[in-house]
Coordinates of C-alpha atoms in Angstrom, one line a residue:
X1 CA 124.0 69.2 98.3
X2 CA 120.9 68.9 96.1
X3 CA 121.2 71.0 92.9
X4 CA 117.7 72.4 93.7
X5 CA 119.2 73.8 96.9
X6 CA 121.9 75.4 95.1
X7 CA 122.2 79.7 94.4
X8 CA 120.7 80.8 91.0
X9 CA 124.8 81.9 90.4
X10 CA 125.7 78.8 91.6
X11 CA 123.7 76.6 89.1
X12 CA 123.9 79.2 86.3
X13 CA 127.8 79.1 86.5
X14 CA 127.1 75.0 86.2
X15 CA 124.5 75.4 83.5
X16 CA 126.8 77.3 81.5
X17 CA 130.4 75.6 81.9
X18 CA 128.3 72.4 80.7
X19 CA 128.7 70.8 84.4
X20 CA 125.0 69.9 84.3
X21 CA 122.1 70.2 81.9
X22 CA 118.8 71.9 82.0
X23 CA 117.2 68.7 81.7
X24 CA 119.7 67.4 84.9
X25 CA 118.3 70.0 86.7
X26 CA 114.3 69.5 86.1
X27 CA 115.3 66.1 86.7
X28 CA 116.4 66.9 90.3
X29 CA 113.3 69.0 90.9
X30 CA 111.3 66.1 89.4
X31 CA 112.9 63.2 91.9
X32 CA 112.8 65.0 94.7
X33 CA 109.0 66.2 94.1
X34 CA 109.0 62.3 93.9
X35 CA 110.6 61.4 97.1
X36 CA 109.0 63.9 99.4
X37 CA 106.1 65.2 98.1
X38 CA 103.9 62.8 99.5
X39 CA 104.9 63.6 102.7
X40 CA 104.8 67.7 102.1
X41 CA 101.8 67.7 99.6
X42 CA 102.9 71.0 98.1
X43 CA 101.7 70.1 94.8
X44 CA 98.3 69.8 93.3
X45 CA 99.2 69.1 89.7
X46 CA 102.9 67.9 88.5
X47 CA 103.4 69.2 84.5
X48 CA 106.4 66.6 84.0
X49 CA 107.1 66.1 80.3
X50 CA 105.9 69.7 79.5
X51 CA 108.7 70.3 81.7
X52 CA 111.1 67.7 80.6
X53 CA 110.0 69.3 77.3
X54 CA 110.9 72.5 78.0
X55 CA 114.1 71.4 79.6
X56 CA 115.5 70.0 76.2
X57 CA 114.7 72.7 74.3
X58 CA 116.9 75.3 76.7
X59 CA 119.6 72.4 76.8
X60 CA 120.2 73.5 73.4
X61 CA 121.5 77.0 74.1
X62 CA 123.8 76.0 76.3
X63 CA 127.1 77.2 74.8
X64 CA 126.0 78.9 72.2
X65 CA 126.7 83.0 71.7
X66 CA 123.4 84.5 72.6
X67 CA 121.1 86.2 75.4
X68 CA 119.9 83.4 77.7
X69 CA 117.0 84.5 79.9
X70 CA 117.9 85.6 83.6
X71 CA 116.1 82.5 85.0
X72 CA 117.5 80.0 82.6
X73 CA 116.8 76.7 83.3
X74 CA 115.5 77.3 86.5
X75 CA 113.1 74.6 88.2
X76 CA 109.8 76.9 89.6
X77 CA 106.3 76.1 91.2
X78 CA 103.5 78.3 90.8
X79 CA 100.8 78.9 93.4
X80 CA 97.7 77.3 91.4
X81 CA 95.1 80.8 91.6
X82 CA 97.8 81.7 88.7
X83 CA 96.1 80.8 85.5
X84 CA 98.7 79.0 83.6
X85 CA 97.7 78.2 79.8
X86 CA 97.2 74.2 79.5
X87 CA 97.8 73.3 82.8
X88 CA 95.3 72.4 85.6
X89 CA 94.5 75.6 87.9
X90 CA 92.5 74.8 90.8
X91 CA 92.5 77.5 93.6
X92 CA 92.3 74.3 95.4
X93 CA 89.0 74.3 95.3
X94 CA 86.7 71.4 94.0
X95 CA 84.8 73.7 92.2
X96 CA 87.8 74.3 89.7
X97 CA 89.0 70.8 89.8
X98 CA 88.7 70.5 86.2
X99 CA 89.2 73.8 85.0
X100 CA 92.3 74.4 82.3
X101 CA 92.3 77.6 81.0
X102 CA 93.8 78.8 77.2
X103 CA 95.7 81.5 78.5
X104 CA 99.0 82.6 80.5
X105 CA 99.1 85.1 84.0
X106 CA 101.4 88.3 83.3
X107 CA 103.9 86.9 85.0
X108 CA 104.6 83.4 83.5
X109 CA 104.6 85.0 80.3
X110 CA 107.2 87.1 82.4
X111 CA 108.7 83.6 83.7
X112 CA 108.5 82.3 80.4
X113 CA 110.6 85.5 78.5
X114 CA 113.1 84.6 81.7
X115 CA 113.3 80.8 80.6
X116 CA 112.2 79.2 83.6
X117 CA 111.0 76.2 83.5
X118 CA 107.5 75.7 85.4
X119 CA 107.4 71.9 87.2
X120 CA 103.6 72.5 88.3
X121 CA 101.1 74.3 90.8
X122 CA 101.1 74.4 94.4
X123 CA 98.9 73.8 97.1
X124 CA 97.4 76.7 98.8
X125 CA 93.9 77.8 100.7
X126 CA 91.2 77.6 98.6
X127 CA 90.6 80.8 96.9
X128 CA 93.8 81.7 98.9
X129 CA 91.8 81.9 102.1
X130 CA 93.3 81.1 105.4
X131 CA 96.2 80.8 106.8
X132 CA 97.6 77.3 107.5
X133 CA 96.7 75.7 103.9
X134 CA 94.2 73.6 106.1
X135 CA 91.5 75.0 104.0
X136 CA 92.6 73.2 100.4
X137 CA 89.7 71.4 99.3
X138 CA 91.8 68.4 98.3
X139 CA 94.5 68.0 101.0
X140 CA 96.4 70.0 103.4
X141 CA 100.1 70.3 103.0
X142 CA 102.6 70.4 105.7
X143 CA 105.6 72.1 107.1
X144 CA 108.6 70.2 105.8
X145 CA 110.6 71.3 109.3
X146 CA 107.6 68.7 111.0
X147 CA 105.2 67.0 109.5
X148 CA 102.7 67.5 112.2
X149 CA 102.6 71.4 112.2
X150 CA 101.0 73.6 109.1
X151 CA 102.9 75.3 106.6
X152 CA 101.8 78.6 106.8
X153 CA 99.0 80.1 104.1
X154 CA 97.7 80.6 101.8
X155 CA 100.8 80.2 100.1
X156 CA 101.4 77.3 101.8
X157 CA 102.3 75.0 99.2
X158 CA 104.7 77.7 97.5
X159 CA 106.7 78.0 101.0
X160 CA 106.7 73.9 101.8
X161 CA 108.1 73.2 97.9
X162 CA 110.9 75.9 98.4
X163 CA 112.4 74.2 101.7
X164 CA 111.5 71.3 100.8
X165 CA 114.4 71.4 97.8
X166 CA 111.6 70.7 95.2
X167 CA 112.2 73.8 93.4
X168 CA 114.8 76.2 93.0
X169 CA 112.0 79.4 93.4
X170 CA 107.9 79.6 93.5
X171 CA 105.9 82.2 93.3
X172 CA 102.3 83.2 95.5
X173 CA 99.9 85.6 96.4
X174 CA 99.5 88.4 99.3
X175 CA 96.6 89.2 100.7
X176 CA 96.7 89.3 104.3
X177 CA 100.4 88.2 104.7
X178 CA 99.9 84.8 102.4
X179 CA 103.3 84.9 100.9
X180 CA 105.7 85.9 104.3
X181 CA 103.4 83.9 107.0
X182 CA 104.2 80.8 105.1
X183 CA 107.7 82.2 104.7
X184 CA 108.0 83.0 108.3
X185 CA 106.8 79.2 109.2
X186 CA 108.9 77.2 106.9
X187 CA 112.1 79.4 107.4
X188 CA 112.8 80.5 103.5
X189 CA 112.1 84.5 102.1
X190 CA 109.4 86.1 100.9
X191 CA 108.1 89.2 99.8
X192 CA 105.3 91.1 98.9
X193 CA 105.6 93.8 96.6
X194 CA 104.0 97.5 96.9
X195 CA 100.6 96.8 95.3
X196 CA 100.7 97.2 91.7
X197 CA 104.0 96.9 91.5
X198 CA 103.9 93.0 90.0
X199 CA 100.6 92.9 87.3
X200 CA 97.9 91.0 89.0
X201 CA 96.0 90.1 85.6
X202 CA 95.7 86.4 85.3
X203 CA 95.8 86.0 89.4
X204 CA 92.4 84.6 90.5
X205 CA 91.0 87.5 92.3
X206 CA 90.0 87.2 96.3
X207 CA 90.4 90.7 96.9
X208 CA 91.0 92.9 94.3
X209 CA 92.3 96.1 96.3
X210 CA 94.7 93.5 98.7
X211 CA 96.0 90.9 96.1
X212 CA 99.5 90.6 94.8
X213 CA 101.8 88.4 93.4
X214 CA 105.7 88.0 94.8
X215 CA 108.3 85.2 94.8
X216 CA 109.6 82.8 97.7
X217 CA 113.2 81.9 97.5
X218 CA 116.1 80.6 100.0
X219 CA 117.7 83.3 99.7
X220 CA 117.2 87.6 99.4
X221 CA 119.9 87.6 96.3
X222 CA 117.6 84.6 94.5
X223 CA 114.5 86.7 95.6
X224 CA 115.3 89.5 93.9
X225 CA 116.4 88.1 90.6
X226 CA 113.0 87.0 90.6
X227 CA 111.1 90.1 91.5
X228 CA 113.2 91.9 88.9
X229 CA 111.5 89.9 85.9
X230 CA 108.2 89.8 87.4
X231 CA 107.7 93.8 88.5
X232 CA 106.6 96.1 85.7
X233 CA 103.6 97.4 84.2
X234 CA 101.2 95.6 82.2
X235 CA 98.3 97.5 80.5
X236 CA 96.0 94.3 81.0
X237 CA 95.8 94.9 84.7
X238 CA 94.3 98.7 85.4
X239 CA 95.8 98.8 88.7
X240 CA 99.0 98.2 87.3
X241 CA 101.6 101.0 88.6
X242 CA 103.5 102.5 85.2
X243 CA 106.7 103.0 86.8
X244 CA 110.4 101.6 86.1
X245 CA 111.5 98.8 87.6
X246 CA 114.8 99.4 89.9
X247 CA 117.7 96.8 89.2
X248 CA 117.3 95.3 92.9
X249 CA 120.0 93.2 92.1
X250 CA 122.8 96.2 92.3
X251 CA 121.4 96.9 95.9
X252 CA 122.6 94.2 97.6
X253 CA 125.7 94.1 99.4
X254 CA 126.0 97.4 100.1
X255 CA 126.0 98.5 104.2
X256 CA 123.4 99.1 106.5
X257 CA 125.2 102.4 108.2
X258 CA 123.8 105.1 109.5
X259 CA 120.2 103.9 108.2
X260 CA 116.9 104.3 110.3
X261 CA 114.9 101.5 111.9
X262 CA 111.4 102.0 113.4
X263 CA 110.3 99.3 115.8
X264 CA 106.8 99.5 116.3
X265 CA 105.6 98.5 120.0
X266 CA 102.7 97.8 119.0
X267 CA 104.2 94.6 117.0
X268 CA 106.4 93.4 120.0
X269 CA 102.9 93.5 122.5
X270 CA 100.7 90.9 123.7
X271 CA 100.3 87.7 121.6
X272 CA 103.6 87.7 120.5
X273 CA 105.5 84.6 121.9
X274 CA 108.5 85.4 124.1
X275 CA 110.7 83.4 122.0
X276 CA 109.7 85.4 118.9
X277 CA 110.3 88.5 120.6
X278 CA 114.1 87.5 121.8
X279 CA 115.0 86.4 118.0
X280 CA 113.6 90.2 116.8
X281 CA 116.0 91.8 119.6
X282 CA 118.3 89.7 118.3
X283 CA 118.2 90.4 114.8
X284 CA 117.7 94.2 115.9
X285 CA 121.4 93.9 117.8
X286 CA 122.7 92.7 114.7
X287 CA 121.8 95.6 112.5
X288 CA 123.1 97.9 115.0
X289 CA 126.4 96.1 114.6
X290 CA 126.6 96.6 111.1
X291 CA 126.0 100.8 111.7
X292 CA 121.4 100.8 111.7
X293 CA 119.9 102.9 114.4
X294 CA 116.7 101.9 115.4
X295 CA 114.0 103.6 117.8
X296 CA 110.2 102.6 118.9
X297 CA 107.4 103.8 117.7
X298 CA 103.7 103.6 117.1
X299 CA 101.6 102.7 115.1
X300 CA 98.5 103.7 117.0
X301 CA 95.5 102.2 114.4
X302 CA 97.0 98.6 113.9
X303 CA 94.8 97.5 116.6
X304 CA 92.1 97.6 114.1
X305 CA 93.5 96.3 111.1
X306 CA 91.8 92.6 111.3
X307 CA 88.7 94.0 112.0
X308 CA 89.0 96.1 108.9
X309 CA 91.1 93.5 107.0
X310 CA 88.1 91.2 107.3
X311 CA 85.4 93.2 106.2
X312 CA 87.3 94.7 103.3
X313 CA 88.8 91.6 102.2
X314 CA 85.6 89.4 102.6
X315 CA 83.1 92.4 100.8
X316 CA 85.3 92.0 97.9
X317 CA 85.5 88.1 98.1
X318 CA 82.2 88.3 98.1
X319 CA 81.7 90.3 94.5
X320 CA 85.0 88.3 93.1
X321 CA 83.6 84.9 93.7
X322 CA 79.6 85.1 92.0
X323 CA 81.4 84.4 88.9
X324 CA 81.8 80.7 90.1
X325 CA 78.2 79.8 89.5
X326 CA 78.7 76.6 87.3
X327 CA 77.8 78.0 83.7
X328 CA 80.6 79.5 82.1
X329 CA 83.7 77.2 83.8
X330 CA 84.3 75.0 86.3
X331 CA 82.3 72.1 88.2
X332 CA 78.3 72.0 87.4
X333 CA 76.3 70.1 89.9
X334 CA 73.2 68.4 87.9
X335 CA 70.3 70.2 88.1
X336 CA 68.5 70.1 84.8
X337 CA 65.2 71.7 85.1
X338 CA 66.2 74.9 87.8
X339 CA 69.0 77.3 87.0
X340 CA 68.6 78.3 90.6
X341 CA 69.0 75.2 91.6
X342 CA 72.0 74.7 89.9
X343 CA 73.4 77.7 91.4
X344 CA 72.5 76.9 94.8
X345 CA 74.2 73.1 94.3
X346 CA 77.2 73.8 92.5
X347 CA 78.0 76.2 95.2
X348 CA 77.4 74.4 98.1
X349 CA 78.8 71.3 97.1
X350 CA 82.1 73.0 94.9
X351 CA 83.1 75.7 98.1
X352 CA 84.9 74.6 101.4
X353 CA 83.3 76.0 104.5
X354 CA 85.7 78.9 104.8
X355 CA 85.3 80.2 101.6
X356 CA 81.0 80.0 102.2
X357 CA 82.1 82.1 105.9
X358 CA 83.7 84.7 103.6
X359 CA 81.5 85.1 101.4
X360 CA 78.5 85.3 103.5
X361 CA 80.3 88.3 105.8
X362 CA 81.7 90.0 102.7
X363 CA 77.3 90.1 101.2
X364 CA 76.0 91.0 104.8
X365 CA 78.8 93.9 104.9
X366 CA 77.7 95.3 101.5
X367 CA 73.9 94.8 101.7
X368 CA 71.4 97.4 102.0
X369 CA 71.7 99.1 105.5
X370 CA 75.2 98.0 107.0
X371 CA 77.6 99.4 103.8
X372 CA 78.3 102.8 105.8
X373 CA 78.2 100.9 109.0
X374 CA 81.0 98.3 108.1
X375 CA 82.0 97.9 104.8
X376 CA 82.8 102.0 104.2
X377 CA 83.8 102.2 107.9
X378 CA 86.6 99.7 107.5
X379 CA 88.2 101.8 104.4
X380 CA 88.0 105.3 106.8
X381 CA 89.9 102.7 109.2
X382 CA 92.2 101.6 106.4
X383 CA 93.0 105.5 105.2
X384 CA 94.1 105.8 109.0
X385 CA 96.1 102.6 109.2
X386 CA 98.3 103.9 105.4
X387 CA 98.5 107.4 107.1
X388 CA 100.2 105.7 110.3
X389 CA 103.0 104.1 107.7
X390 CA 103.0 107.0 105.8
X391 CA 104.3 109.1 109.3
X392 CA 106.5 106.6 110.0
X393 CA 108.4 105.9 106.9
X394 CA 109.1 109.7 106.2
X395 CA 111.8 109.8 109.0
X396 CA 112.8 106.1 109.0
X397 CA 114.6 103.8 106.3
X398 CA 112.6 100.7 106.8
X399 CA 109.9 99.0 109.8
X400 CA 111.0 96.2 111.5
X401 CA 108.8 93.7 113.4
X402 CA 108.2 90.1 113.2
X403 CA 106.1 88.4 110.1
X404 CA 104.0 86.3 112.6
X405 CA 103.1 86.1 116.1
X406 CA 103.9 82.9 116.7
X407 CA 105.8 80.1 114.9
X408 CA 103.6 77.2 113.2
X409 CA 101.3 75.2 115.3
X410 CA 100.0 71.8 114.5
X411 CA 97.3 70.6 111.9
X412 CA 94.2 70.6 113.4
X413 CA 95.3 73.1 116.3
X414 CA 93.1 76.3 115.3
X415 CA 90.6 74.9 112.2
X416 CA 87.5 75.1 114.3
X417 CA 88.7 78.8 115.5
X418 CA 88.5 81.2 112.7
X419 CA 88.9 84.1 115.3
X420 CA 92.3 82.4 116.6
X421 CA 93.5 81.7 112.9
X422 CA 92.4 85.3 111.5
X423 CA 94.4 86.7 114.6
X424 CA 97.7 84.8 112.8
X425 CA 97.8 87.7 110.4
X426 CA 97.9 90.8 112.6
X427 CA 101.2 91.8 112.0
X428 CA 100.9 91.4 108.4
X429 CA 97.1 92.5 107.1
X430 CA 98.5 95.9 108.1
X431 CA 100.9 96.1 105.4
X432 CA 98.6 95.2 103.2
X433 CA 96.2 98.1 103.7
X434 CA 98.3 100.4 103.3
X435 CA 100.0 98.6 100.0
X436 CA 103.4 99.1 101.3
X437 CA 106.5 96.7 100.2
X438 CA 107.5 94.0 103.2
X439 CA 109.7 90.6 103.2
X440 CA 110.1 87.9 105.4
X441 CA 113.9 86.3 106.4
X442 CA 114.8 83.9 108.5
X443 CA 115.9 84.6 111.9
X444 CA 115.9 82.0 114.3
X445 CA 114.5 78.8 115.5
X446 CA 112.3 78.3 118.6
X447 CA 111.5 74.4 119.7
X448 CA 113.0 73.2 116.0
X449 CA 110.6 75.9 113.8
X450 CA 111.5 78.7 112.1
X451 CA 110.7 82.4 113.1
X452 CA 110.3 84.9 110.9
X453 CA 111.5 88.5 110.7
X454 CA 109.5 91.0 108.5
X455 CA 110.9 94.3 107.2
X456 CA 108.7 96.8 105.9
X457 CA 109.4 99.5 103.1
X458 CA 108.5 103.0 102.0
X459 CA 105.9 102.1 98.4
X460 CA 107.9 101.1 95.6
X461 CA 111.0 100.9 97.6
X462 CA 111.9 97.2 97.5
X463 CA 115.4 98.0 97.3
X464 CA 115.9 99.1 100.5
X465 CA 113.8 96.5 101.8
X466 CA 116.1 94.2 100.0
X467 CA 119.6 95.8 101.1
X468 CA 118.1 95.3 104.8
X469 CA 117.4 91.8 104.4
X470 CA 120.7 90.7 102.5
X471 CA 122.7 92.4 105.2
X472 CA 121.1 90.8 108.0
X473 CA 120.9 87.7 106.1
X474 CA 124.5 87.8 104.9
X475 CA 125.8 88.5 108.4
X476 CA 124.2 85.3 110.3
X477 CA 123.5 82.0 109.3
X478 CA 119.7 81.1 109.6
X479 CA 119.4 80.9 106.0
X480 CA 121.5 78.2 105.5
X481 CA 119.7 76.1 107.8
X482 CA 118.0 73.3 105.6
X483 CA 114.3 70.6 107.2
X484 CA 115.5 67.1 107.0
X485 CA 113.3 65.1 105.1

């Protein structure tokens, strides 16, 4: 087996009996990234002797008395709309294609206290919008279980470099279900934390009120060793929750008896593929063999989240985004004697047509006339859409559903149908209006690709969310199924 592919106990048990190196190990990130990547394309920028660099440095606490960080040595991608200091960050779009900023995210000074070692940043949706990571405006990665059929996105490229074997964790962004669609089509774990529960300051904002950061692993245990030194508060980010940080480590392994499971019908309707639907009943046999009760229920206003998803999302797209204008960072089209001009061109020419459709909704929704018709209509919807969670969750443990409708479909299948592709996310846009905790595991294969199986928590509960997962996880063997590449 790869050493990439290998438990964080396993390889930290390695690292520090002296059976490998550090550097060994960003070695094996390094090759493979070599081998597959242009296959996969899950990288936009590879920062190899920073991170041999880095590698020899930790190499020289092996062995010796001391506190080593709880990611030592650890090989990590990192979605590129996280600003890392030095290094290249894109948002896949050409209009950042030369932009290297002079500071560090929260969270890889977070990953930096944990000694991991970063091996570059990943592909994704430019500006993190979409979801198949068709709409990176340099090149589209792919699904490591077939080459043919999308990753998932916008954290497309985080979810690709994890099955691939290229790295041992990465880390994206939620808006709309960017972190556990991916996670869903490319068969690994990922969650997205309660809002504010992981400091958003130094992600590259989409939509403010929707956005946050969570990691993608092989496995629940590895996923919440990472989530443990990422969460906390962080004065630099004002929607930053001040509240401690559970050890979500200690809740694994524990049983899943006599706890509560809401199934909501309206998740298991129409759209949702027949073989999805069988590996959910599956899984939900499974936890009622290890002691879980679960029951239906409704949640009566999902219907509308998309619509409201949309204008929310795209209204605040649409204020985030005028700071890419060409003057202060980024690409500057050539337009020397009109500043308008210059706006106009480096606009046009630096943003991919998806990001232009986003923007343009997001402006007609908050212009003079149609605010109280669409943008403040979709927040009354929104309010409606947390109450429905908040009902549910007060008499059940967790919500259980799948991450996406369908499993991946092939490049090129959906781009010229944003209705189709924005309908991808409608059992995962929910979760993130109403800012509630939810992860995506494995459970099944239908026609050789992965389907995913998302469990929703009460806010700020990712332990329970977690002690779900593991227990399913531990008690079947979908994880362990690895792409061939």
């Amino acid at each position: 087996m790869s050493l990439i592919k290998e438990s964080f106990a396993s390889l930290h048990t390695k690292l520090e009996n002296r059976e490998i190196s550090v550097s060994e190990l960003v070695d094996a990130s390094l090759n493979r990234i070599n081998e597959v990547d242009g296959q996969v394309h899950a990288f936009l920028t590879v920062n190899e002797d920073e991170a041999r660099a880095q590698a020899k440095k930790l190499d020289e606490k092996i062995g010796v008395d001391g506190g080593k960080g709880a990611l030592f040595g650890l090989p990590a991608g990192i979605k590129d709309n996280i600003i890392t200091r030095g290094v290249r960050t894109t948002c896949a779009s050409k209009l950042l294609e030369n932009f290297t900023p002079v500071h560090h995210a929260t969270v890889m000074e977070k990953l930096d206290a944990a000694e991991s070692v970063s091996v570059g940043k990943l592909n994704m949706d430019e500006f993190a919008m979409g979801s198949s990571n068709e709409n990176s405006g340099f090149i589209a990665a792919r699904n490591p279980w077939h080459l043919d059929y999308v990753p998932g996105g916008s954290s497309g490229g985080s979810a690709a470099a994890v099955a691939a074997g290229e790295v041992t964790f990465a880390l994206g962004s939620d808006t709309g279900g960017s972190i556990r669609e991916p996670a869903a089509y490319c068969g690994v774990v990922g969650m997205k934390p309660t809002y504010s529960r992981v400091s958003r300051f130094g992600l590259v904002a989409f939509a403010s009120s929707l956005d946050q950061i969570g990691p993608l692993t092989r496995s629940v245990e590895d996923n919440a060793h990472v989530l443990q030194q990422i969460a906390g508060f962080d004065n630099r980010d004002s929607t930053s929750a001040n509240m401690d940080v559970p050890n979500y480590v200690e809740a694994l392994g524990g049983d899943v008896k006599g706890m509560k499971i809401a199934v909501p019908k309206e998740y298991l309707g129409e759209g949702v593929n027949e073989d999805v639907r069988a590996h959910v009943s599956n899984a939900l046999r499974e936890l009622e063999k290890l002691g879980a009760t679960w029951e239906e229920v409704s949640l009566p206003h999902s219907q509308y989240a998309v619509a409201a998803y949309y204008l929310i999302a795209s209204s605040e797209a649409s204020a985030n985004l005028a700071r890419f204008d060409g003057v202060r960072y980024g690409v500057r089209h050539d337009a020397r004697n009109d500043l308008i001009e210059m706006y106009k061109k480096t606009r046009s020419e630096g943003l991919g047509d998806e990001v232009k459709r986003r923007i343009m909704l997001g402006t007609f929704a908050l212009s003079s006339g149609y605010y109280d018709a669409y943008y403040k209509k979709a927040q009354q919807v929104r309010t409606l859409i947390k109450e429905d969670f908040d009902n549910v969750l007060q008499q059940y443990d967790v919500i259980i559903g799948p991450t996406a409708p369908t499993t991946a479909f092939k490049i090129g299948e959906n781009i010229d149908d944003p209705l189709t592709m924005y309908a991808n996310d409608i059992l995962t846009i929910p979760v993130n209006l109403a800012g509630v905790p939810a992860i995506s595991v494995p459970c099944g294969f239908s026609h050789g690709l992965p389907v995913g199986l998302q469990i929703i928590g009460k806010p700020f509960d990712e332990r329970t969310v977690y002690k779900v997962a593991h227990a399913y996880e531990q008690a079947t063997e979908h994880a362990k199924a690895q792409p061939v590449l």
